[in-house]
Amino acid sequence: MNIGSTDARRSAGIASPDRAAPVTGGPRGWRHPAVEPALAILAGLLLAVALTWPTLRHPGSTVPGDLGDPTLQAWQVAWAGHALLTDPVGLWHSNTFYPESYTYAYSDTLLGYAPIGMLGTGFEAAVVRYNVLYVLLHALAFVGAYALARQLGSGRWGGAVAGIAWAYAPWRLAHAGHLNILSSGGIALSLAMLARGHGWSLRHGYRPQRRRPGWALAGWLVAAWQVSLGFGIGLPLVYFLLAAVLAAAGCYGWSWWRSGERPPFGRRLLLADLTGGAAFGAVTLLLGLVYLHVVDLNPQAHRGLDWTKMFSPPLIGFVTAPADSWLWGEPHAAAREQLSWPPEMALLPGMTVIGLAAAGLFVSVYPVRHRIALGLGVLTTVLLGLGATLGGDGDPGYLTLSTHLPGWDALRTPGRLMHWTSLLLAVLAAGLVTALAESTGRTAKAEPTGSTTSGRTATRRWTRFVAPVILLVPLVMVTVEGVNRTPHPVVPRPPAAMRTAPEPVLLLPAGGVGDLTYMLWSTDGFPRVTNGLAGFEPASQARTRAAVASFPDPGSVAYLRGIGVRSVVAVPDRAAGTPWEGIATRPVDGLGITREDHDGVLVYHL
């Protein structure tokens, strides 16, 4: 029998290579195209609530991680929504760092979350918004990785393992306070959409009959949205897509030259790629120009390679979990002591996914050449993720990219390439789990020879019972590795005195992470404030802090009046150990200013 023919395959019970073999005999409802995406989204939401708990226990008063970056990013989302609703032209000139300009672009902006920032107003809404986003971004990461694994050829079991392994990888717990770093779901989702739009998968290669131009366009737009959240995670996606386009064009040309016939592509798909690619490029370029302008205005914002060297992890970091991991946090405490900066160097993607991916190099539904490519991708991203520790100087390696690729030198933390490492590991794991699922499915349907009818029935029932249990093991293991013990501190509420202070306002004590709290406080009405904290310090802010160290006195009052500040709000309870300790006892007589006491908070009218 020629098993290469379709009829022969059907007679022999062998699946066609153009379609994925069924995993198990699922319910008829699965056949409707909307059911699986809906269930995946629902599962993603439920998992996100459970695995980020207790984030939604007190969403209006606590934040996950710490009181540093979460307060900054809650303000960023709030400002974006406020500015687009009230003054879109002034988006980049935020209410912080007065009197500087383009202050919204002092950090990754999270601009893509602006529609969420339009919902609600004030301090409490900003905190609730942040916590809801924190949960939703985990759900999106699961759905994106699930969709990518399914598009690349895995079954539902494999997709579920990939989704959880990527969205809840232990290393992510070190970034519980970094919304911009955790917001990577658009990476996997855009790749899934682009692959679907172009009719391509790891398992079956290019299938022109499965091209979907609409999905390709959607993939480009999701990629553009991902970039709008910040270049810290978005820039590697930009370069990956650029490399993918060049590689695909090369393969297309090679196939045309080798066969003498132009492979099918289609005008609609070409138009979708050109339109979507133009939108993606425009978003990338426009945001890039804004950041470049910020560097022109603030040369000190340029980050040299010394930052990259400082944050480069040793190899042991790739198998070390952060302290917030429920399963591995305490067992890996000794290993973390070997890391100079554990928050950026504890990079464990998960012991389970490492083991599954390693096995997936040998047993998988993907062709061998694609497994090799995935394995090389894992190796490459790990070597790049080592940064300056690779070969002693990272060149060739991550520092080579920092030297030659525009914008890469601003990516000072090589370990964040773990996004790509863990995604590749998840895809490899999905291939293995799918192979196991299909194997158990075929075993359940096989007719045991030499047995009675009742014996065959009992065997089928036993196999159908055991198969899901076996497949649940990797699913449960990757889930357990994602369980957190992240702290959720209470966010200080803004004092009522701030509402009585005319803007622009200086809040004391000034400087340090306390300024991030002030930024969040300013979401009540968005008054202009001189305070703010970013990856660099504007020159005017340093001058202001030095000039007001002895406030209130004639020099500091004159300086503040000179730059346009109309009031000062001092919080004595936060001033211990700062130049403003004991500020409540400092006299104001003869300075031409007035002071009011609002429940222990001082308001100076200049």
XYZ file of C-alpha atoms in Angstrom:
606
model
C 0.000 0.000 0.000
C 1.244 3.461 -0.848
C 0.756 5.279 2.452
C 1.867 8.503 0.752
C -1.559 8.894 -0.828
C -4.464 10.502 0.978
C -6.763 7.497 0.410
C -4.143 5.104 1.709
C -3.653 7.217 4.828
C -7.357 7.206 5.519
C -7.482 3.431 5.085
C -4.577 2.964 7.462
C -5.946 5.458 9.995
C -3.002 7.845 9.555
C -3.599 11.589 9.835
C -2.960 13.774 6.799
C 0.188 15.893 7.124
C -1.866 18.985 6.231
C -3.890 18.839 9.402
C -3.140 18.280 13.047
C -4.018 14.865 14.402
C -6.886 14.975 16.849
C -5.886 15.020 20.483
C -8.902 13.312 21.913
C -12.515 12.971 20.998
C -13.685 16.320 22.302
C -17.258 17.504 22.612
C -19.053 18.653 19.493
C -19.162 22.196 20.849
C -15.415 22.497 20.250
C -16.086 22.444 16.504
C -17.545 25.945 16.536
C -14.633 28.315 15.812
C -15.621 30.757 18.561
C -15.731 28.224 21.396
C -12.040 27.560 21.883
C -10.968 31.252 21.876
C -13.771 32.079 24.307
C -12.778 29.263 26.661
C -9.105 30.253 26.399
C -9.932 33.840 27.343
C -12.126 32.707 30.223
C -9.419 30.340 31.463
C -6.860 33.126 31.127
C -8.948 35.470 33.256
C -9.634 32.895 35.957
C -5.984 31.863 36.107
C -4.897 35.488 36.269
C -7.146 36.248 39.233
C -5.999 33.101 41.054
C -2.261 33.280 40.325
C -1.944 37.013 41.032
C -3.991 36.812 44.246
C -4.288 38.775 46.522
C -4.016 41.643 44.017
C -7.797 42.006 43.738
C -8.471 41.589 47.453
C -7.975 45.315 48.136
C -7.638 46.837 44.653
C -8.174 50.401 45.804
C -5.559 50.525 48.536
C -2.698 48.093 47.837
C -0.356 47.355 44.915
C 1.729 44.247 44.165
C 5.474 44.445 44.663
C 6.499 47.663 46.366
C 5.741 51.383 46.536
C 8.299 52.301 43.872
C 7.557 51.725 40.206
C 3.908 50.678 40.727
C 3.043 54.181 41.948
C 4.886 55.697 38.978
C 3.102 53.454 36.512
C -0.303 53.986 38.072
C 0.313 57.707 37.506
C 1.491 57.087 33.918
C -1.681 55.238 32.944
C -3.816 57.873 34.644
C -1.968 60.749 32.984
C -2.257 59.239 29.501
C -6.013 58.856 29.829
C -6.421 62.325 31.375
C -4.285 64.048 28.732
C -5.995 62.404 25.764
C -9.386 63.380 27.147
C -8.534 66.968 28.082
C -5.491 68.110 26.074
C -4.103 65.585 23.570
C -1.569 68.105 22.253
C -0.040 68.352 25.720
C 0.297 64.570 26.202
C 4.092 64.566 26.388
C 4.258 67.553 28.758
C 2.982 66.001 31.954
C 2.122 67.663 35.245
C 5.318 66.375 36.909
C 8.934 67.617 36.844
C 7.699 71.217 36.507
C 8.933 73.314 34.658
C 10.477 70.702 32.310
C 8.889 69.561 29.023
C 8.404 66.112 27.450
C 8.352 64.681 30.960
C 5.866 61.911 30.118
C 8.620 60.296 28.029
C 11.149 60.145 30.873
C 10.331 56.407 31.253
C 8.549 53.687 29.283
C 5.211 55.408 28.866
C 2.654 52.569 28.865
C 0.836 54.759 26.325
C -1.032 51.741 24.959
C -2.990 51.570 28.215
C -4.365 55.104 27.736
C -7.914 53.866 26.954
C -7.961 52.218 30.393
C -6.647 55.468 31.867
C -9.793 57.214 30.646
C -11.934 55.190 33.041
C -12.467 56.886 36.388
C -10.694 59.847 37.970
C -8.630 60.508 41.060
C -6.208 58.647 43.265
C -8.287 55.591 44.120
C -9.303 55.060 40.491
C -5.613 55.153 39.529
C -4.773 52.424 42.049
C -7.745 50.242 41.061
C -6.865 50.711 37.407
C -3.302 49.607 38.044
C -4.358 46.437 39.859
C -6.893 45.505 37.192
C -4.248 45.973 34.515
C -1.816 43.864 36.528
C -4.284 40.979 36.451
C -5.335 41.482 32.824
C -1.782 41.559 31.487
C -1.207 38.087 32.922
C -4.402 36.891 31.244
C -3.245 38.369 27.931
C 0.153 36.682 28.258
C -1.563 33.320 28.755
C -3.946 33.820 25.832
C -1.144 35.063 23.581
C 1.157 32.117 24.279
C -1.752 29.662 24.022
C -2.757 31.119 20.642
C 0.838 31.050 19.397
C 1.402 27.441 20.427
C -1.886 26.385 18.803
C -1.082 28.231 15.583
C 2.366 26.680 15.435
C 0.842 23.197 15.560
C 0.312 22.155 19.166
C -2.893 20.724 20.593
C -5.003 22.207 23.357
C -3.049 20.489 26.116
C 0.216 21.766 24.681
C -1.210 25.257 24.257
C -2.354 25.331 27.884
C 1.072 24.270 29.144
C 2.777 26.878 26.936
C 0.383 29.609 28.062
C 0.875 29.005 31.773
C 4.607 28.346 31.489
C 5.162 31.679 29.736
C 2.663 33.894 31.545
C 3.610 32.656 35.025
C 7.279 31.826 34.642
C 9.003 32.210 38.043
C 11.396 34.890 36.779
C 8.465 37.244 36.186
C 7.805 37.382 39.924
C 10.946 39.491 40.350
C 9.182 42.128 38.238
C 5.914 42.269 40.166
C 6.508 46.009 40.474
C 7.316 46.539 36.783
C 4.124 46.756 34.754
C 6.124 47.713 31.665
C 8.199 44.520 31.875
C 5.287 42.188 32.590
C 3.229 43.654 29.739
C 4.492 41.285 27.063
C 1.319 39.456 26.028
C 1.186 41.431 22.797
C 4.449 39.810 21.699
C 3.064 36.283 21.601
C -0.378 37.379 20.379
C 1.011 39.407 17.473
C 3.259 36.529 16.405
C 0.293 34.143 16.552
C -1.817 36.474 14.416
C 0.958 37.062 11.886
C 1.642 33.343 11.566
C -2.071 32.635 11.119
C -2.437 35.416 8.583
C 0.395 33.998 6.497
C -0.790 30.388 6.759
C 2.392 29.245 8.479
C 3.094 26.891 11.350
C 6.056 24.998 12.714
C 4.265 21.713 12.219
C 3.100 22.120 8.643
C 5.160 24.959 7.204
C 3.634 27.335 4.671
C 0.117 26.461 3.520
C -1.085 29.098 1.035
C -4.696 27.924 1.264
C -4.751 29.011 4.911
C -3.706 32.626 4.358
C -5.872 35.154 6.172
C -4.961 38.786 5.343
C -7.168 40.151 8.122
C -5.241 38.212 10.732
C -1.941 39.466 9.307
C -3.132 43.082 9.549
C -4.334 42.489 13.116
C -0.942 41.002 14.004
C 0.886 44.131 12.853
C -1.491 46.364 14.790
C -1.097 44.324 17.993
C 2.687 44.520 17.543
C 2.393 48.309 17.205
C 0.324 48.407 20.399
C 2.990 46.349 22.170
C 5.663 48.852 21.144
C 3.481 51.703 22.428
C 3.803 50.250 25.936
C 7.533 50.943 25.893
C 10.771 50.163 24.117
C 12.163 48.210 27.068
C 10.270 45.159 25.814
C 9.118 46.489 22.457
C 12.487 47.162 20.801
C 13.579 43.486 20.662
C 10.203 42.747 19.022
C 10.919 45.439 16.431
C 14.222 43.861 15.509
C 12.778 40.337 15.579
C 10.013 41.269 13.148
C 12.485 43.064 10.911
C 14.680 39.951 10.849
C 11.635 37.732 10.259
C 10.504 39.843 7.289
C 13.971 39.688 5.731
C 14.212 35.931 6.337
C 10.739 35.299 4.918
C 11.508 37.408 1.850
C 14.736 35.477 1.354
C 12.978 32.114 1.649
C 10.273 33.289 -0.747
C 12.869 34.379 -3.296
C 14.832 31.153 -2.899
C 11.706 29.057 -3.436
C 10.831 31.079 -6.539
C 14.318 30.703 -7.970
C 14.547 26.992 -7.199
C 11.137 26.014 -8.631
C 10.981 28.547 -11.426
C 7.461 29.473 -10.339
C 6.358 32.306 -8.102
C 4.969 30.846 -4.850
C 1.412 31.993 -4.082
C 1.147 34.988 -1.808
C -1.732 37.167 -2.943
C -2.383 40.857 -3.359
C -4.696 41.079 -0.342
C -2.062 39.608 1.963
C 0.580 41.889 0.467
C -1.679 44.895 1.022
C -2.339 43.785 4.613
C 1.393 43.472 5.260
C 2.170 46.826 3.694
C -0.611 48.598 5.591
C 0.063 46.891 8.910
C 3.817 47.157 8.525
C 3.505 50.877 7.779
C 1.395 51.398 10.917
C 3.880 49.416 12.981
C 6.799 51.358 11.544
C 5.069 54.693 12.060
C 4.343 54.003 15.724
C 7.907 52.832 16.289
C 9.407 55.827 14.496
C 7.223 58.466 16.135
C 7.808 57.140 19.639
C 11.499 56.785 18.913
C 11.719 60.423 17.818
C 10.100 61.540 21.082
C 12.638 59.615 23.149
C 15.509 60.931 21.050
C 14.257 64.475 21.656
C 14.231 63.807 25.399
C 17.885 62.743 25.189
C 18.697 65.907 23.198
C 17.096 68.008 25.936
C 18.721 65.966 28.706
C 22.120 64.593 27.624
C 22.497 62.955 31.030
C 19.655 60.615 30.050
C 22.026 58.693 27.760
C 22.961 55.378 29.342
C 26.457 54.086 28.774
C 27.426 50.438 28.583
C 28.522 50.482 32.217
C 24.856 50.108 33.137
C 24.584 47.015 30.946
C 27.686 45.507 32.505
C 26.336 46.161 35.997
C 23.055 44.347 35.287
C 24.538 41.419 33.343
C 23.646 38.146 35.115
C 25.930 35.158 35.692
C 24.921 31.799 34.236
C 23.607 30.577 37.599
C 20.964 33.304 37.404
C 19.135 31.341 34.693
C 18.329 28.552 37.146
C 17.709 30.793 40.154
C 14.222 31.891 41.171
C 13.347 35.254 42.752
C 12.392 35.513 46.422
C 8.704 35.984 45.573
C 8.424 32.448 44.151
C 6.297 30.341 46.522
C 7.899 27.076 45.397
C 11.517 28.070 44.767
C 11.992 31.287 46.743
C 13.446 29.817 49.912
C 15.323 26.854 48.338
C 17.133 29.291 46.014
C 18.052 31.825 48.701
C 21.714 30.742 48.737
C 21.941 30.993 44.963
C 20.505 34.525 45.014
C 23.296 35.591 47.363
C 25.673 35.039 44.459
C 23.782 37.596 42.351
C 24.790 41.232 42.630
C 21.265 42.424 41.683
C 18.721 39.590 42.119
C 15.693 41.537 40.768
C 17.304 41.544 37.305
C 19.375 38.377 37.616
C 17.065 35.729 39.108
C 15.890 34.432 35.733
C 14.497 30.936 36.255
C 11.952 30.258 33.462
C 10.699 27.218 35.370
C 12.257 23.847 36.050
C 9.288 22.076 34.495
C 9.378 23.965 31.215
C 13.139 23.465 30.969
C 12.682 19.706 31.340
C 9.748 19.563 28.924
C 11.565 21.673 26.357
C 14.678 19.505 26.579
C 12.575 16.395 25.979
C 10.738 18.260 23.214
C 13.957 18.428 21.225
C 13.670 14.653 20.768
C 9.933 13.915 20.949
C 7.604 16.413 19.347
C 4.990 17.021 16.683
C 7.311 19.568 15.072
C 9.734 18.554 12.296
C 13.314 17.978 13.392
C 14.632 21.052 11.576
C 12.185 23.270 13.420
C 13.059 21.717 16.761
C 16.701 22.421 16.055
C 15.845 26.014 15.157
C 13.924 26.445 18.416
C 16.799 24.951 20.389
C 19.268 27.299 18.712
C 16.923 30.178 19.508
C 16.950 29.235 23.191
C 20.736 28.998 23.185
C 21.128 32.329 21.387
C 18.814 34.230 23.714
C 20.528 32.756 26.774
C 23.955 33.786 25.461
C 22.686 37.282 24.693
C 20.965 37.414 28.078
C 24.318 36.911 29.784
C 25.250 40.407 28.651
C 28.796 41.391 29.575
C 29.428 38.119 31.413
C 29.581 36.259 28.082
C 33.249 35.838 27.319
C 34.169 38.452 29.901
C 32.984 41.483 27.911
C 29.824 40.482 26.008
C 31.411 41.231 22.643
C 30.502 39.419 20.463
C 27.133 39.183 22.185
C 24.718 41.597 23.811
C 27.177 44.497 23.896
C 27.743 44.052 20.170
C 24.058 44.775 19.640
C 24.319 47.737 22.023
C 27.106 49.148 19.872
C 25.580 48.622 16.441
C 21.775 48.505 16.692
C 20.052 51.889 17.099
C 18.401 52.181 20.497
C 19.730 48.886 21.879
C 22.204 50.677 24.131
C 19.217 51.967 26.139
C 18.275 48.367 27.026
C 20.542 48.154 30.053
C 19.193 44.844 31.437
C 20.182 41.850 29.258
C 18.269 39.395 31.447
C 14.956 40.718 30.152
C 15.575 38.734 26.975
C 14.187 35.919 29.142
C 10.860 36.898 27.570
C 12.103 35.293 24.373
C 13.967 32.422 26.022
C 10.936 31.351 28.022
C 8.611 31.742 25.017
C 10.808 29.447 22.917
C 10.973 26.955 25.784
C 7.180 27.071 26.079
C 6.741 26.340 22.360
C 9.146 23.391 22.586
C 7.273 22.092 25.624
C 3.969 22.413 23.757
C 5.316 20.225 20.960
C 6.218 17.463 23.407
C 2.924 17.622 25.330
C 0.984 17.528 22.055
C 2.901 14.449 20.944
C 2.072 12.740 24.237
C -1.583 13.765 23.967
C -1.915 12.427 20.440
C -0.126 9.227 21.382
C -2.476 8.569 24.284
C -5.422 9.478 22.058
C -4.422 6.913 19.467
C -3.845 4.322 22.190
C -7.322 4.917 23.568
C -8.866 4.327 20.128
C -6.734 1.295 19.201
C -8.320 -2.192 19.155
C -6.401 -4.473 21.533
C -5.924 -7.802 19.736
C -6.692 -11.138 21.311
C -9.146 -9.808 23.867
C -12.865 -10.067 24.460
C -15.295 -7.269 23.749
C -15.657 -6.529 27.457
C -11.879 -6.544 27.819
C -11.469 -4.074 24.959
C -14.131 -1.825 26.460
C -12.458 -1.889 29.873
C -9.077 -1.108 28.289
C -10.501 1.876 26.390
C -12.179 3.223 29.512
C -8.988 2.826 31.534
C -6.880 4.517 28.860
C -9.318 7.370 28.477
C -9.220 7.900 32.231
C -5.446 7.677 32.582
C -4.577 9.829 29.543
C -5.946 13.114 30.949
C -4.350 12.366 34.313
C -0.970 11.933 32.648
C -1.421 15.163 30.688
C -2.480 17.028 33.810
C 0.913 16.421 35.421
C 2.919 18.968 33.352
C -0.015 21.388 33.489
C -0.153 21.250 37.269
C 3.619 21.486 37.599
C 3.968 24.668 35.535
C 1.023 26.147 37.434
C 2.541 25.418 40.842
C 5.812 27.028 39.750
C 3.874 30.222 39.020
C 2.391 30.599 42.503
C 3.529 33.850 44.099
C 4.187 35.209 47.564
C 4.425 38.788 46.359
C 3.936 41.480 49.024
C 1.073 43.929 48.568
C 1.878 47.091 50.549
C -0.731 49.732 51.298
C -0.381 52.874 49.188
C -0.268 56.125 51.225
C -3.289 58.274 50.465
C -2.846 61.921 49.393
C -3.357 64.452 52.199
C -6.438 66.635 51.938
C -4.103 69.632 52.166
C -2.997 69.089 48.565
C -6.418 70.186 47.356
C -5.973 73.597 48.975
C -2.539 74.295 47.460
C -2.498 76.404 44.280
C -0.320 75.026 41.498
C 2.523 74.762 40.608
C 3.361 72.934 43.837
C 6.549 71.696 45.480
C 6.105 68.764 47.855
C 8.581 68.231 50.699
C 10.569 66.182 51.476
C 11.701 66.074 47.855
C 13.811 63.469 46.082
C 14.070 59.688 46.123
C 11.261 57.162 45.800
C 8.978 59.443 47.802
C 8.582 61.522 44.654
C 6.914 58.519 43.003
C 4.240 58.605 45.693
C 3.752 62.322 45.057
C 3.301 61.613 41.349
C 0.485 59.201 42.178
C -1.031 61.707 44.628
C -1.156 64.238 41.812
C -3.747 62.120 39.979
C -6.293 64.030 42.081
C -6.760 66.855 39.600
C -3.249 66.640 38.087
C -1.804 69.875 39.534
C 1.634 70.763 38.225
C 4.325 69.611 40.660
C 8.069 70.044 40.611
C 8.547 66.523 41.962
C 9.208 63.410 39.939
C 11.573 60.463 39.609
C 12.864 58.767 36.466
C 15.919 56.953 35.180
C 17.774 60.268 35.058
C 17.500 63.601 36.839
C 16.727 66.800 34.927
C 19.175 69.599 35.701
C 16.418 71.896 36.916
C 15.248 69.353 39.468
C 18.701 69.035 41.000
C 18.946 72.840 41.229
C 15.523 73.074 42.861
C 16.292 70.455 45.470
C 19.552 72.183 46.374
C 17.929 75.629 46.510
C 15.111 74.578 48.847
C 17.142 72.486 51.296
C 16.755 75.231 53.900
C 13.129 76.132 53.116
C 11.570 78.328 54.348
C 14.189 81.066 54.152
C 14.663 84.156 51.924
C 16.817 82.371 49.333
C 14.545 79.384 48.838
C 11.396 81.529 48.698
C 12.965 83.815 46.082
C 14.097 80.851 43.997
C 10.673 79.195 44.017
C 8.947 82.429 43.097
C 11.444 82.827 40.279
C 10.500 79.514 38.646
C 6.787 80.101 39.135
C 6.001 77.839 42.111
C 2.997 79.215 44.034
C 2.824 76.861 47.029
C 4.770 74.295 49.018
C 3.190 71.277 50.725
C 5.338 69.768 53.477
C 4.603 66.409 55.104
C 6.648 66.432 58.345
C 5.917 62.761 59.046
C 7.935 61.821 55.928
C 10.823 64.232 56.589
C 12.884 62.245 59.126
C 16.518 62.035 58.043
C 16.092 64.645 55.284
C 17.081 68.337 55.124
C 13.453 69.164 55.986
C 13.352 67.350 59.314
C 11.867 69.736 61.847
C 10.424 72.001 59.142
C 7.322 72.683 61.284
C 9.460 74.646 63.774
C 11.103 76.877 61.177
C 9.795 80.475 61.311
C 8.110 82.199 58.366
C 8.100 85.725 59.806
C 9.368 88.392 57.412
C 9.340 86.057 54.364
C 6.114 87.396 52.869
C 4.495 83.938 52.889
C 1.725 82.292 54.893
C 1.558 78.833 56.424
C -1.477 76.674 57.161
C -1.625 73.450 59.126
C -4.052 70.809 57.822
C -4.005 67.804 60.158
C -0.222 67.902 60.457
C 0.436 68.700 56.779
C 1.806 72.213 56.165
C 0.787 74.343 53.191
C 2.939 77.407 52.416
C 1.426 80.034 50.135
C 4.162 81.942 48.332
